[in-house]
Amino acid sequence: MAPVAIDTPDPVVQKRDGQALEELSDAIDEVNVLKANMKREKDLYEESEFDKSKDKTAFRQYEDACDRVKNFYKEQHTKQTVAYNLKARHEFHSTTRAEMTVWEAMEKLNTLIDESDPDTSLSQIEHLLQSAEAIRRDGKPRWMQLTGLIHDLGKLLFFYNAQGQWDVVGDTFPVGCGFDERIIYGRESFTENEDFNHPIYDTKFGIYSPGCGLDKVMLSWGHDEYLYHIAKEQSTLPDEALSMIRYHSFYPWHNAGAYHELMDDHDKAMLRAVKAFNPYDLYSKSDGIPSAEELKPYYMELIDEYFPNKVVRW
Ligand SMILES: O[C@H]1[C@H](O)[C@@H](O)[C@H](O)[C@@H](O)[C@H]1O
Ligand SMILES: [Fe+2]
Ligand SMILES: [Fe+2]
């Protein structure tokens, strides 16, 4: 039997292996470049890619909205008064409604269909994931992705002593000073509000003063203000995130330019952040429906990063 040469250098084999190694190392380089790009977080204010292909005229068409939306705003504009606001704030601060994790809160919220929204009839968990995913796909900061995920969790209020949806959802506006024409359906919509034509509450600055800062202004009570306080006290989210949560429904301000005289310097900086957030909230409503089960592991990690105590006091 002829001896088998196992270590004879075969130039053909050597060349083939050399080439394979080179190809492998090229592939590794390529993967590393891709990974580095994926990891590079875009700046909060870097141009948004995601809404470029959206038909923006297809959203927030309140004149053409169905009766469900119109009736909602009539009721909200009639019942959101200074007196109600003071009462709601007091109640909020004097109790803890529930204790659960952020993900459990999302699941609890899932049955709520928002009556004020002309642009989606999806459940809230789907809307939250759509917003977060749009921010994530655009490569925006992780804290902003989490803000997208939780920004409407304040709608949980609906399950705890809310009077209806009118004190939970919908756009917000200040009470205690004049109702601005740029609020949805205009001043006309407020004629049955007890503060309408009030000698102080219905004047330009009302109980406030020029430049006093929005922190001093009572916005109509609802999901934004509620979640703001919870996130401020129980998360490590930055100021920009807290403002996105607190003012995302304040369309008369961030979208229509009303009430700017009340801002202080901090609000001016925060307005930019709220504006950067808005497209992901609004225009993601026409995106595909995300799978909560598939996305859960990614977002659970993200939640833990910013909510050090897993169980949140709601
Ligand atoms: O109908 C919507 C909805 O209630 C949102 O959660 C709120 O943030 C918007 O401002 C409002 O227009
Ligand atoms: Fe909202
Ligand atoms: Fe939203």
CSV table of C-alpha atoms and ligand atoms in Angstrom, one decimal:
chain,number,residue,atom,x,y,z
A,1,MET,CA,0.0,0.0,0.0
A,2,ALA,CA,1.4,3.4,-1.0
A,3,PRO,CA,2.1,5.7,2.0
A,4,VAL,CA,-0.4,8.5,2.5
A,5,ALA,CA,1.3,11.9,2.6
A,6,ILE,CA,-0.6,14.0,5.0
A,7,ASP,CA,1.7,17.0,5.3
A,8,THR,CA,2.8,17.4,1.8
A,9,PRO,CA,2.3,21.1,0.9
A,10,ASP,CA,0.0,21.1,-2.1
A,11,PRO,CA,0.2,24.5,-3.9
A,12,VAL,CA,-3.4,24.3,-5.2
A,13,VAL,CA,-4.8,23.6,-1.7
A,14,GLN,CA,-2.6,26.3,-0.2
A,15,LYS,CA,-3.9,28.9,-2.7
A,16,ARG,CA,-7.5,27.9,-2.2
A,17,ASP,CA,-7.2,28.1,1.6
A,18,GLY,CA,-5.4,31.5,1.4
A,19,GLN,CA,-8.2,32.9,-0.7
A,20,ALA,CA,-10.9,31.5,1.6
A,21,LEU,CA,-9.1,33.2,4.5
A,22,GLU,CA,-8.9,36.5,2.7
A,23,GLU,CA,-12.6,36.3,1.9
A,24,LEU,CA,-13.5,35.4,5.4
A,25,SER,CA,-11.5,38.4,6.8
A,26,ASP,CA,-13.3,40.7,4.3
A,27,ALA,CA,-16.6,39.4,5.4
A,28,ILE,CA,-15.7,40.0,9.1
A,29,ASP,CA,-14.7,43.6,8.2
A,30,GLU,CA,-17.9,44.2,6.5
A,31,VAL,CA,-20.0,42.9,9.5
A,32,ASN,CA,-18.0,45.1,11.8
A,33,VAL,CA,-18.7,48.2,9.7
A,34,LEU,CA,-22.4,47.3,9.6
A,35,LYS,CA,-22.4,46.8,13.4
A,36,ALA,CA,-20.7,50.1,14.0
A,37,ASN,CA,-23.2,51.9,11.8
A,38,MET,CA,-26.1,50.2,13.6
A,39,LYS,CA,-24.7,51.3,17.0
A,40,ARG,CA,-24.1,54.9,16.0
A,41,GLU,CA,-26.9,56.7,17.6
A,42,LYS,CA,-28.2,59.7,15.6
A,43,ASP,CA,-28.6,62.9,17.4
A,44,LEU,CA,-32.1,63.8,18.7
A,45,TYR,CA,-32.2,66.7,16.2
A,46,GLU,CA,-30.7,64.9,13.2
A,47,GLU,CA,-33.0,64.9,10.3
A,48,SER,CA,-35.8,62.4,10.5
A,49,GLU,CA,-35.9,59.9,7.7
A,50,PHE,CA,-39.0,58.1,8.6
A,51,ASP,CA,-41.7,60.6,7.9
A,52,LYS,CA,-40.3,61.7,4.5
A,53,SER,CA,-42.6,59.5,2.5
A,54,LYS,CA,-45.8,60.2,4.6
A,55,ASP,CA,-48.7,62.1,3.2
A,56,LYS,CA,-49.1,64.6,6.1
A,57,THR,CA,-52.3,66.0,4.8
A,58,ALA,CA,-53.9,62.6,5.7
A,59,PHE,CA,-53.6,63.1,9.4
A,60,ARG,CA,-55.5,65.3,12.0
A,61,GLN,CA,-58.4,66.2,9.7
A,62,TYR,CA,-60.8,67.3,12.5
A,63,GLU,CA,-63.3,69.0,10.3
A,64,ASP,CA,-63.9,65.7,8.4
A,65,ALA,CA,-63.7,63.6,11.5
A,66,CYS,CA,-66.5,61.3,12.6
A,67,ASP,CA,-69.1,62.2,15.3
A,68,ARG,CA,-67.2,60.1,17.9
A,69,VAL,CA,-64.3,62.6,17.7
A,70,LYS,CA,-66.5,65.7,17.4
A,71,ASN,CA,-68.6,64.7,20.4
A,72,PHE,CA,-65.4,63.9,22.4
A,73,TYR,CA,-64.0,67.4,21.9
A,74,LYS,CA,-67.3,69.1,22.7
A,75,GLU,CA,-67.4,67.3,26.0
A,76,GLN,CA,-63.7,67.8,26.8
A,77,HIS,CA,-63.9,71.5,26.0
A,78,THR,CA,-67.0,71.9,28.2
A,79,LYS,CA,-65.7,70.0,31.2
A,80,GLN,CA,-62.0,70.9,31.5
A,81,THR,CA,-62.2,73.9,33.8
A,82,VAL,CA,-59.9,75.4,36.4
A,83,ALA,CA,-61.9,73.9,39.2
A,84,TYR,CA,-61.8,70.4,37.7
A,85,ASN,CA,-58.1,70.8,37.1
A,86,LEU,CA,-57.3,71.6,40.7
A,87,LYS,CA,-59.4,68.7,41.9
A,88,ALA,CA,-57.8,66.2,39.5
A,89,ARG,CA,-54.3,67.3,40.5
A,90,HIS,CA,-55.0,67.0,44.1
A,91,GLU,CA,-56.5,63.5,43.7
A,92,PHE,CA,-53.5,62.4,41.6
A,93,HIS,CA,-51.0,63.4,44.2
A,94,SER,CA,-52.9,61.9,47.2
A,95,THR,CA,-53.1,58.3,46.0
A,96,THR,CA,-51.2,55.5,44.3
A,97,ARG,CA,-53.6,53.8,42.0
A,98,ALA,CA,-51.7,50.6,41.2
A,99,GLU,CA,-48.3,49.0,41.2
A,100,MET,CA,-47.1,47.1,38.2
A,101,THR,CA,-44.2,47.0,35.6
A,102,VAL,CA,-44.2,49.2,32.5
A,103,TRP,CA,-44.9,46.2,30.3
A,104,GLU,CA,-47.9,45.1,32.5
A,105,ALA,CA,-49.2,48.7,32.2
A,106,MET,CA,-49.0,48.4,28.4
A,107,GLU,CA,-50.9,45.2,28.4
A,108,LYS,CA,-53.6,46.7,30.7
A,109,LEU,CA,-54.0,49.6,28.4
A,110,ASN,CA,-54.5,47.4,25.5
A,111,THR,CA,-58.3,47.4,25.6
A,112,LEU,CA,-58.6,51.2,25.4
A,113,ILE,CA,-59.6,52.6,22.0
A,114,ASP,CA,-59.0,56.4,22.1
A,115,GLU,CA,-62.2,58.2,21.1
A,116,SER,CA,-60.4,61.5,20.4
A,117,ASP,CA,-58.2,60.0,17.7
A,118,PRO,CA,-59.3,60.4,14.0
A,119,ASP,CA,-56.2,58.6,12.8
A,120,THR,CA,-56.1,55.2,14.4
A,121,SER,CA,-58.4,52.6,15.7
A,122,LEU,CA,-55.6,50.4,16.8
A,123,SER,CA,-55.1,49.4,20.4
A,124,GLN,CA,-52.7,51.4,22.5
A,125,ILE,CA,-50.0,48.8,22.8
A,126,GLU,CA,-49.8,48.8,19.0
A,127,HIS,CA,-49.6,52.6,18.8
A,128,LEU,CA,-46.8,52.6,21.4
A,129,LEU,CA,-44.8,50.0,19.6
A,130,GLN,CA,-45.3,51.8,16.3
A,131,SER,CA,-44.0,55.0,17.7
A,132,ALA,CA,-41.0,53.3,19.4
A,133,GLU,CA,-40.1,51.3,16.4
A,134,ALA,CA,-40.2,54.3,14.1
A,135,ILE,CA,-37.8,56.1,16.4
A,136,ARG,CA,-35.6,53.0,16.6
A,137,ARG,CA,-35.5,52.4,12.9
A,138,ASP,CA,-34.4,56.0,12.4
A,139,GLY,CA,-31.4,55.4,14.7
A,140,LYS,CA,-32.5,57.8,17.4
A,141,PRO,CA,-31.3,57.6,21.0
A,142,ARG,CA,-32.4,54.7,23.2
A,143,TRP,CA,-34.0,57.0,25.8
A,144,MET,CA,-36.1,58.4,22.9
A,145,GLN,CA,-37.2,55.0,21.8
A,146,LEU,CA,-38.3,54.3,25.4
A,147,THR,CA,-40.2,57.7,25.4
A,148,GLY,CA,-42.0,56.5,22.3
A,149,LEU,CA,-42.9,53.3,24.0
A,150,ILE,CA,-44.3,54.8,27.1
A,151,HIS,CA,-45.6,58.3,26.0
A,152,ASP,CA,-49.3,57.4,26.1
A,153,LEU,CA,-49.1,55.1,29.2
A,154,GLY,CA,-50.8,57.9,31.1
A,155,LYS,CA,-54.0,56.8,29.5
A,156,LEU,CA,-54.1,54.2,32.3
A,157,LEU,CA,-55.9,56.9,34.2
A,158,PHE,CA,-59.0,55.8,32.4
A,159,PHE,CA,-59.1,52.7,34.5
A,160,TYR,CA,-58.7,54.6,37.8
A,161,ASN,CA,-61.6,57.0,38.6
A,162,ALA,CA,-61.5,58.9,35.4
A,163,GLN,CA,-64.8,60.7,34.6
A,164,GLY,CA,-64.7,59.4,31.0
A,165,GLN,CA,-62.2,59.8,28.2
A,166,TRP,CA,-62.5,63.6,28.2
A,167,ASP,CA,-60.1,63.8,31.2
A,168,VAL,CA,-57.6,61.3,29.8
A,169,VAL,CA,-57.1,61.6,26.1
A,170,GLY,CA,-57.2,64.3,23.4
A,171,ASP,CA,-55.1,67.4,22.7
A,172,THR,CA,-54.3,69.6,25.7
A,173,PHE,CA,-54.6,73.4,26.3
A,174,PRO,CA,-54.1,75.7,29.3
A,175,VAL,CA,-56.9,76.4,31.7
A,176,GLY,CA,-56.9,79.6,33.7
A,177,CYS,CA,-56.2,81.8,30.7
A,178,GLY,CA,-58.0,82.5,27.4
A,179,PHE,CA,-58.9,79.6,25.2
A,180,ASP,CA,-57.0,80.2,22.0
A,181,GLU,CA,-58.6,80.0,18.5
A,182,ARG,CA,-55.9,77.5,17.5
A,183,ILE,CA,-57.2,74.8,19.8
A,184,ILE,CA,-59.1,72.1,17.7
A,185,TYR,CA,-62.6,73.5,16.8
A,186,GLY,CA,-61.6,77.0,18.1
A,187,ARG,CA,-63.1,79.1,20.9
A,188,GLU,CA,-66.5,78.4,19.6
A,189,SER,CA,-66.1,74.9,21.0
A,190,PHE,CA,-65.8,76.3,24.6
A,191,THR,CA,-69.0,78.3,24.9
A,192,GLU,CA,-70.5,75.9,27.5
A,193,ASN,CA,-67.3,75.8,29.6
A,194,GLU,CA,-67.9,77.6,32.9
A,195,ASP,CA,-64.6,79.5,32.4
A,196,PHE,CA,-65.6,80.9,29.1
A,197,ASN,CA,-66.0,84.7,29.3
A,198,HIS,CA,-64.7,84.5,32.9
A,199,PRO,CA,-63.4,88.0,33.8
A,200,ILE,CA,-59.9,86.6,34.7
A,201,TYR,CA,-59.6,83.1,33.3
A,202,ASP,CA,-60.6,84.1,29.9
A,203,THR,CA,-58.1,86.9,29.4
A,204,LYS,CA,-54.8,86.6,27.4
A,205,PHE,CA,-52.7,85.8,30.5
A,206,GLY,CA,-55.4,84.9,32.9
A,207,ILE,CA,-53.9,83.8,36.2
A,208,TYR,CA,-50.4,83.6,34.6
A,209,SER,CA,-47.8,86.2,33.6
A,210,PRO,CA,-45.7,86.7,30.5
A,211,GLY,CA,-42.7,84.3,30.4
A,212,CYS,CA,-43.8,82.6,33.6
A,213,GLY,CA,-42.8,79.2,32.2
A,214,LEU,CA,-45.1,76.3,31.3
A,215,ASP,CA,-44.3,74.5,34.5
A,216,LYS,CA,-46.5,77.0,36.2
A,217,VAL,CA,-49.3,76.7,33.7
A,218,MET,CA,-52.1,74.2,34.4
A,219,LEU,CA,-52.7,72.2,31.2
A,220,SER,CA,-56.0,70.5,30.8
A,221,TRP,CA,-55.9,67.3,32.9
A,222,GLY,CA,-55.0,64.1,31.1
A,223,HIS,CA,-52.5,61.4,30.2
A,224,ASP,CA,-49.6,63.7,29.6
A,225,GLU,CA,-49.4,65.5,32.9
A,226,TYR,CA,-50.1,62.2,34.8
A,227,LEU,CA,-47.3,60.3,33.1
A,228,TYR,CA,-44.9,63.2,33.3
A,229,HIS,CA,-45.0,63.1,37.1
A,230,ILE,CA,-44.5,59.3,37.2
A,231,ALA,CA,-41.6,59.4,34.8
A,232,LYS,CA,-40.0,62.3,36.5
A,233,GLU,CA,-40.1,60.6,39.9
A,234,GLN,CA,-39.4,57.0,39.0
A,235,SER,CA,-37.3,57.0,35.9
A,236,THR,CA,-33.9,58.3,34.9
A,237,LEU,CA,-35.2,59.7,31.6
A,238,PRO,CA,-33.6,63.1,30.6
A,239,ASP,CA,-35.5,66.4,30.6
A,240,GLU,CA,-36.1,66.2,26.8
A,241,ALA,CA,-37.9,62.9,27.3
A,242,LEU,CA,-40.0,64.3,30.2
A,243,SER,CA,-41.0,67.3,28.1
A,244,MET,CA,-42.0,65.0,25.2
A,245,ILE,CA,-44.2,63.2,27.5
A,246,ARG,CA,-45.7,66.2,29.2
A,247,TYR,CA,-46.4,68.3,26.1
A,248,HIS,CA,-46.9,65.8,23.3
A,249,SER,CA,-50.6,66.5,23.2
A,250,PHE,CA,-50.2,70.3,23.4
A,251,TYR,CA,-50.7,70.8,19.7
A,252,PRO,CA,-51.9,74.4,20.0
A,253,TRP,CA,-48.4,75.2,21.4
A,254,HIS,CA,-46.0,72.8,19.6
A,255,ASN,CA,-47.8,72.8,16.3
A,256,ALA,CA,-49.9,75.9,15.9
A,257,GLY,CA,-47.7,78.4,17.8
A,258,ALA,CA,-50.2,79.5,20.4
A,259,TYR,CA,-49.3,80.3,24.1
A,260,HIS,CA,-45.6,81.1,23.3
A,261,GLU,CA,-45.7,84.2,25.4
A,262,LEU,CA,-46.0,81.9,28.5
A,263,MET,CA,-42.7,80.2,27.8
A,264,ASP,CA,-39.4,80.6,29.7
A,265,ASP,CA,-36.0,79.8,28.3
A,266,HIS,CA,-36.1,76.2,29.3
A,267,ASP,CA,-39.5,75.8,27.5
A,268,LYS,CA,-37.9,77.3,24.4
A,269,ALA,CA,-35.3,74.5,24.4
A,270,MET,CA,-37.8,71.8,25.2
A,271,LEU,CA,-40.1,73.0,22.3
A,272,ARG,CA,-37.5,71.8,19.9
A,273,ALA,CA,-37.4,68.3,21.5
A,274,VAL,CA,-41.2,68.0,21.5
A,275,LYS,CA,-41.3,69.0,17.8
A,276,ALA,CA,-38.6,66.3,17.1
A,277,PHE,CA,-40.7,63.7,18.8
A,278,ASN,CA,-44.1,64.6,17.2
A,279,PRO,CA,-43.7,63.0,13.8
A,280,TYR,CA,-43.0,59.6,15.4
A,281,ASP,CA,-46.1,59.8,17.4
A,282,LEU,CA,-48.4,61.1,14.7
A,283,TYR,CA,-47.2,59.6,11.4
A,284,SER,CA,-46.3,56.1,12.7
A,285,LYS,CA,-50.1,55.5,12.9
A,286,SER,CA,-50.1,54.5,9.3
A,287,ASP,CA,-47.2,52.0,9.7
A,288,GLY,CA,-47.7,48.2,9.8
A,289,ILE,CA,-48.8,46.5,13.0
A,290,PRO,CA,-45.8,45.4,15.1
A,291,SER,CA,-45.7,42.1,17.0
A,292,ALA,CA,-45.7,42.7,20.7
A,293,GLU,CA,-44.4,39.2,21.4
A,294,GLU,CA,-41.4,39.5,19.0
A,295,LEU,CA,-40.4,43.0,20.3
A,296,LYS,CA,-40.9,42.3,24.0
A,297,PRO,CA,-37.3,41.1,24.8
A,298,TYR,CA,-35.7,44.2,23.2
A,299,TYR,CA,-38.0,46.7,25.0
A,300,MET,CA,-37.9,44.9,28.3
A,301,GLU,CA,-34.2,45.5,28.4
A,302,LEU,CA,-34.7,49.1,27.5
A,303,ILE,CA,-37.3,49.6,30.2
A,304,ASP,CA,-35.0,48.2,32.8
A,305,GLU,CA,-32.3,50.6,31.7
A,306,TYR,CA,-34.3,53.7,32.7
A,307,PHE,CA,-36.8,52.4,35.3
A,308,PRO,CA,-34.4,51.1,38.0
A,309,ASN,CA,-37.3,49.8,40.2
A,310,LYS,CA,-39.1,47.3,38.0
A,311,VAL,CA,-42.4,47.9,39.7
A,312,VAL,CA,-43.8,51.3,39.1
A,313,ARG,CA,-46.2,53.2,41.3
A,314,TRP,CA,-49.0,54.4,39.1
B,1,LIG,O1,-56.2,62.0,19.9
B,1,LIG,C1,-54.9,62.0,20.2
B,1,LIG,C2,-54.5,61.1,21.3
B,1,LIG,O2,-55.4,61.2,22.4
B,1,LIG,C3,-53.1,61.2,21.7
B,1,LIG,O3,-52.7,60.3,22.7
B,1,LIG,C4,-52.8,62.6,22.1
B,1,LIG,O4,-51.5,62.7,22.5
B,1,LIG,C5,-53.1,63.6,21.0
B,1,LIG,O5,-52.8,64.9,21.3
B,1,LIG,C6,-54.5,63.4,20.5
B,1,LIG,O6,-54.8,64.2,19.5
B,2,FE,FE,-50.9,61.0,23.7
B,3,FE,FE,-49.4,58.9,21.0
